[in-house]
Structure formats: C-alpha cells, structure tokens
PDB file of C-alpha atoms and ligand atoms in Angstrom:
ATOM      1  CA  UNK A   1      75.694  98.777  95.607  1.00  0.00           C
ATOM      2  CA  UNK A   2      75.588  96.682  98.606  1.00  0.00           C
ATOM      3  CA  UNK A   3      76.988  98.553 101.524  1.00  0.00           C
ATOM      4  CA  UNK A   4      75.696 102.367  99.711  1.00  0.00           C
ATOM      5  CA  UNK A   5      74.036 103.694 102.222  1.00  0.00           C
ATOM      6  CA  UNK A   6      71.451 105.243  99.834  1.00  0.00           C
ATOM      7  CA  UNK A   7      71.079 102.224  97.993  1.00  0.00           C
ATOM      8  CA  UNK A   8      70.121 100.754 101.069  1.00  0.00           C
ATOM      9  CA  UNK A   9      67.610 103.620 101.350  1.00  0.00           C
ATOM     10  CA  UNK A  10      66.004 102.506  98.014  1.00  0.00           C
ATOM     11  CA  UNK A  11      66.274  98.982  98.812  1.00  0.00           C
ATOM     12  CA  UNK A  12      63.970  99.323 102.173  1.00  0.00           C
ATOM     13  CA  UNK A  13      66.721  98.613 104.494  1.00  0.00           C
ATOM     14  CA  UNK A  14      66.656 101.896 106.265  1.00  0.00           C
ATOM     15  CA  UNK A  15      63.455 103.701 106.643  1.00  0.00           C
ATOM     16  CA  UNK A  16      63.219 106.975 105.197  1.00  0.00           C
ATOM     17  CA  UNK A  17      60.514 109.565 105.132  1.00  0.00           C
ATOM     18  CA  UNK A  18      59.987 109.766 101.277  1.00  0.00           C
ATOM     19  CA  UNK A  19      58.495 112.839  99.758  1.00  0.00           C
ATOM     20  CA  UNK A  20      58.703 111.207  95.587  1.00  0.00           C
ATOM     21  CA  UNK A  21      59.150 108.145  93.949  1.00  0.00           C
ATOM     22  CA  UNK A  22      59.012 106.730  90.397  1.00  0.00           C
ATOM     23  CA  UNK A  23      60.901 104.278  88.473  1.00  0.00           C
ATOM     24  CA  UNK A  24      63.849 105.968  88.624  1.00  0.00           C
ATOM     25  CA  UNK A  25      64.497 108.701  91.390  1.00  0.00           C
ATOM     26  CA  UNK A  26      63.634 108.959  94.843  1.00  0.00           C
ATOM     27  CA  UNK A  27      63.131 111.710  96.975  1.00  0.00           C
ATOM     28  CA  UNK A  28      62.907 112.039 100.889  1.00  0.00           C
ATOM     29  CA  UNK A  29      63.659 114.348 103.478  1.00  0.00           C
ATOM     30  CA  UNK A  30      67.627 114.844 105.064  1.00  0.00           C
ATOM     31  CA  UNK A  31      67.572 112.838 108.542  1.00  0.00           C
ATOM     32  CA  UNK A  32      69.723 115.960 110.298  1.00  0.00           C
ATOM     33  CA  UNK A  33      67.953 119.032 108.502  1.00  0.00           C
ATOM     34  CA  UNK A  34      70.204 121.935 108.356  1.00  0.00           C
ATOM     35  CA  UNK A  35      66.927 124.327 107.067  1.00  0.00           C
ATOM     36  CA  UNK A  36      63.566 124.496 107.432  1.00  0.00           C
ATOM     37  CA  UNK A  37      62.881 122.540 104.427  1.00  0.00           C
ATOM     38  CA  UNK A  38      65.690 120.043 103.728  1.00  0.00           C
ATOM     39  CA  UNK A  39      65.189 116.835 100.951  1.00  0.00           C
ATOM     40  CA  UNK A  40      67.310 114.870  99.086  1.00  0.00           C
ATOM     41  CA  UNK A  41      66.767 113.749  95.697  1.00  0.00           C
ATOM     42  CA  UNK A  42      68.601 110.821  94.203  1.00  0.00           C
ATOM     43  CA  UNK A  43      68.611 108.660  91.146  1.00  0.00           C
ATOM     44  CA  UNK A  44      68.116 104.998  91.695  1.00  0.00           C
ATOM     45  CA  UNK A  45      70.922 104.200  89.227  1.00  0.00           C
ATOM     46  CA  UNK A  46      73.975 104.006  91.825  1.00  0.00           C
ATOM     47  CA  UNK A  47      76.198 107.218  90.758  1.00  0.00           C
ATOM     48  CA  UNK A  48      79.228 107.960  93.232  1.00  0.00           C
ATOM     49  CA  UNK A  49      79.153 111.663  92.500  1.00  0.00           C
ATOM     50  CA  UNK A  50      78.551 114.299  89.522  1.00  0.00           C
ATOM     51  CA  UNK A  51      82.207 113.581  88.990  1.00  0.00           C
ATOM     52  CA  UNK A  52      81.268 109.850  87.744  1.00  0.00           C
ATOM     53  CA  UNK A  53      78.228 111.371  85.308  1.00  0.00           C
ATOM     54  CA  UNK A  54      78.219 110.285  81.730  1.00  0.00           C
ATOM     55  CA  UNK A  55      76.427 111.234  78.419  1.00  0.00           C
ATOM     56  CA  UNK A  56      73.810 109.042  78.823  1.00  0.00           C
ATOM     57  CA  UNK A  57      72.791 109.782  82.538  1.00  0.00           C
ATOM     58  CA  UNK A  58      72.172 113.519  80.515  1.00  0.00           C
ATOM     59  CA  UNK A  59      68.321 112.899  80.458  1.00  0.00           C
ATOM     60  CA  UNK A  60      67.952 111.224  83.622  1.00  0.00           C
ATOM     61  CA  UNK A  61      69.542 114.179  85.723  1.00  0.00           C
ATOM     62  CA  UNK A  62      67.485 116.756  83.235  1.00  0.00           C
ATOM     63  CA  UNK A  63      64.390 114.775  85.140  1.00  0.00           C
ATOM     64  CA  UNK A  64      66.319 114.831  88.355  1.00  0.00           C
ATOM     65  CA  UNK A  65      66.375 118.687  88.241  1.00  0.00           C
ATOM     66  CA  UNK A  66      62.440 119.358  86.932  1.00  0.00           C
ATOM     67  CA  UNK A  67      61.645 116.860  89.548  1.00  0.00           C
ATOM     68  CA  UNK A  68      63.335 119.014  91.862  1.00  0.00           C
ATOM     69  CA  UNK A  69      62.027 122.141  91.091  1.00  0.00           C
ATOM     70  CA  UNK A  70      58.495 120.531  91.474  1.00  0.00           C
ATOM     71  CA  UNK A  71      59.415 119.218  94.918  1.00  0.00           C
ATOM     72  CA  UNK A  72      60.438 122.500  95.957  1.00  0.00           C
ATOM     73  CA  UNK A  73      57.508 124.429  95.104  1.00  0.00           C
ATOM     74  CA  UNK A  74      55.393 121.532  96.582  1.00  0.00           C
ATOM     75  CA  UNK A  75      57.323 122.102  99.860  1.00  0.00           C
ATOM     76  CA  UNK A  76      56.329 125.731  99.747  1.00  0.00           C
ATOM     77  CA  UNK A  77      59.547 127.498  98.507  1.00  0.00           C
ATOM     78  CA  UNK A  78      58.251 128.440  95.285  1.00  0.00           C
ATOM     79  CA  UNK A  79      57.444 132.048  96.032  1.00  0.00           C
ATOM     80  CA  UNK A  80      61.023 133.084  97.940  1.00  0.00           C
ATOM     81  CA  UNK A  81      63.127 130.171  96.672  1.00  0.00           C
ATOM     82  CA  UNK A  82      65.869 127.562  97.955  1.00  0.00           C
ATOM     83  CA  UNK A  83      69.100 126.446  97.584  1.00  0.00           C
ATOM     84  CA  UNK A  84      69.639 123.474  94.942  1.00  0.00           C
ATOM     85  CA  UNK A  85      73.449 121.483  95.814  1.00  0.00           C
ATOM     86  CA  UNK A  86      75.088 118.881  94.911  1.00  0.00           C
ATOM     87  CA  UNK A  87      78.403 118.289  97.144  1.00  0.00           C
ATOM     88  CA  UNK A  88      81.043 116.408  95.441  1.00  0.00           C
ATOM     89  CA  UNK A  89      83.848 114.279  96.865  1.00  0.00           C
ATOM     90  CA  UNK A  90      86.455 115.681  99.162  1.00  0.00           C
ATOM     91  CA  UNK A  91      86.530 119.056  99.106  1.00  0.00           C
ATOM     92  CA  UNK A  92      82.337 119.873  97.973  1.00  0.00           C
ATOM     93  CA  UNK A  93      81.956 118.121 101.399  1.00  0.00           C
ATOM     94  CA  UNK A  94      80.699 114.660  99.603  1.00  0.00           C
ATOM     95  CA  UNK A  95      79.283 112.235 102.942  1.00  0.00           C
ATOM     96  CA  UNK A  96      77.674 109.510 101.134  1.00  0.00           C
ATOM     97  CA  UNK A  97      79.057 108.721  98.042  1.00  0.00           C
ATOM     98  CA  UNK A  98      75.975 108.298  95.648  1.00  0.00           C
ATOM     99  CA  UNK A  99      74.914 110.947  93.802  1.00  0.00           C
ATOM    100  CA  UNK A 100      72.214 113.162  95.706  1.00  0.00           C
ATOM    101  CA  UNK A 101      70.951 116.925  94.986  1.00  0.00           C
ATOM    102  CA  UNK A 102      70.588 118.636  98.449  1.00  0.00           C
ATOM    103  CA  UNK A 103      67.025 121.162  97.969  1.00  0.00           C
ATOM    104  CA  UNK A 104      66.960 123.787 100.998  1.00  0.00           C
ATOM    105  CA  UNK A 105      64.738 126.525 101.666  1.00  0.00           C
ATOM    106  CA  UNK A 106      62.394 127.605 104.023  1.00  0.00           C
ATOM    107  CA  UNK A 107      65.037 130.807 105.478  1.00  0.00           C
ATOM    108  CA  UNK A 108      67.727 132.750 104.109  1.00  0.00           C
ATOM    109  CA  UNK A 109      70.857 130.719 103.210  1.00  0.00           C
ATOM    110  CA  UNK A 110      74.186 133.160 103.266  1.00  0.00           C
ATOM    111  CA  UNK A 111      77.061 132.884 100.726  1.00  0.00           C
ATOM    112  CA  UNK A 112      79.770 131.834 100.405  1.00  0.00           C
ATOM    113  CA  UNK A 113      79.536 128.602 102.427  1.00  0.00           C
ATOM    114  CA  UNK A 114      82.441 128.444 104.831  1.00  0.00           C
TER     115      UNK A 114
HETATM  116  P1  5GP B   1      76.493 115.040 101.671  1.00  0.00           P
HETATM  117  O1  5GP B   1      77.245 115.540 102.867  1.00  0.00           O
HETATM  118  O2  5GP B   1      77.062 113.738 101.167  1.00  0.00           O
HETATM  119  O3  5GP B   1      76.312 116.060 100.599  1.00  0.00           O
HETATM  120  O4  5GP B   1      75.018 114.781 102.174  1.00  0.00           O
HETATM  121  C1  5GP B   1      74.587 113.585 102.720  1.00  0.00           C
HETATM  122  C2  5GP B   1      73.309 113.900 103.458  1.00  0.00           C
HETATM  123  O5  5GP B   1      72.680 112.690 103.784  1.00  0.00           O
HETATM  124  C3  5GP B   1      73.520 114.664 104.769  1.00  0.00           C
HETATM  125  O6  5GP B   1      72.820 115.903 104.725  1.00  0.00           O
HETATM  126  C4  5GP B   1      72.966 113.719 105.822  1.00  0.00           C
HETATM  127  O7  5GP B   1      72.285 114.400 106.853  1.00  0.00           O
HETATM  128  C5  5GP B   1      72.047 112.827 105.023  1.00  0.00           C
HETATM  129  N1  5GP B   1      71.912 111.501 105.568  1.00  0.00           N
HETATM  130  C6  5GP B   1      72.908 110.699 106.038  1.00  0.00           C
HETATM  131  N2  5GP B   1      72.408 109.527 106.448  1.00  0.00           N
HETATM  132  C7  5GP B   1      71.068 109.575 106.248  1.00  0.00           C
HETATM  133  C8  5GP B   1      69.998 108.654 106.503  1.00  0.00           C
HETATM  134  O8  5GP B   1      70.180 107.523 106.977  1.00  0.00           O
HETATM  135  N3  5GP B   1      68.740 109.071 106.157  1.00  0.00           N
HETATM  136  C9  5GP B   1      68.509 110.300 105.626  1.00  0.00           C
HETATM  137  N4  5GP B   1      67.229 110.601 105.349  1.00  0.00           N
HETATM  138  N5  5GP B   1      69.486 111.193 105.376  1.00  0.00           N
HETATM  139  C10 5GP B   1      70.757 110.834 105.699  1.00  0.00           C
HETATM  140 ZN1   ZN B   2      74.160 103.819  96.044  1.00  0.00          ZN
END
C-alpha cells in the first residue's frame, strides 16, 4: 500500500530499528515506547486490522504469534511476562491501519486500560 505507513517501513522508506525479519513478518521496536520493552510485529502482507483477517492469513498469524513469543523472551520478558495487543480500528485505539501486534513488558502493566 503506497501511502501505509508500515508498508513504507518494510519498503525502506522510513528507517526503523528492526529486531526480526523473514520473508514474511517484520519486527522492530515502537518509535514512542510506552514500556520498557516495546516492539511491534507485523506481517508484510498489507492487513488493515484483525477485523480484515481471513481463513487463509490463519497460518501466517499462527507464525506471527510463535514469532512473538520468541521475540519476547529474547527481549528478556520470558521469566515475568508482557503484554501481547493488537488495537483495532476506532474504538481498540487503531493509529496505523495495518495490522501490527503491540509486545510490552519490561514493568507491570495495570488493567483495565482506560
Ligand atoms: P496503534 O495505535 O495503531 O495500535 O499503534 C501504532 C504504533 O506505531 C504506536 O505505538 C506508535 O508509537 C507506532 N509508530 C507510529 N509511527 C511509527 C514509526 O514511524 N516508527 C515506529 N517504529 N513506530 C511507529
Ligand atoms: Zn501497510
């Protein structure tokens, strides 16, 4: 998508510091952390939001979510844990509209968000 600013991201046209890349999902860290440990992961394949996913994105979000949990024990939360989010359109809080898991940790997160 042209003017996707994550697509932009993947296509080199904004610098980002990447923590993961293969074929088909990229992973870097958020640009205005709101934890200690703060990444994005997202697939390559342009997605607006979990809203748009269909059957056969199944197995590429099943990687998406390994791939996170790898990250995030990589990033040193495996022993106490983070928070794993993905905002969605209007009212999840949805900024950039292709599809992006949010992986926190690094301090205690409260509940529910406000
Ligand atoms: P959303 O609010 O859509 O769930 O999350 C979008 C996230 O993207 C926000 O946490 C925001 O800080 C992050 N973000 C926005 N622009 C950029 C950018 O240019 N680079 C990086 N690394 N993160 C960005
Ligand atoms: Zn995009």
């Amino acid at each position: 998508m042209k003017d996707c600013l994550f697509c932009r991201i993947l296509r080199g046209e904004i610098p980002a510091r990447k923590i993961y890349e293969d074929g088909e999902i990229l992973a870097f860290h958020d640009v205005n952390p709101q934890a200690p440990v703060h990444f994005l992961l997202i697939p390559k394949k342009h997605i607006p939001s979990l809203m748009e996913l269909s059957a056969e994105d199944a197995s590429l979000m099943g990687r998406l979510l390994f791939k996170a949990q790898e990250l995030a024990i990589q990033e040193g939360c495996g022993e106490m844990g983070a928070r794993f989010v993905f905002n969605c359109r209007a009212h999840g809080g949805q900024t950039v509209d292709h599809l992006h898991l949010h992986v926190l940790g690094g301090r205690f997160l409260s509940w529910p968000p406000g």
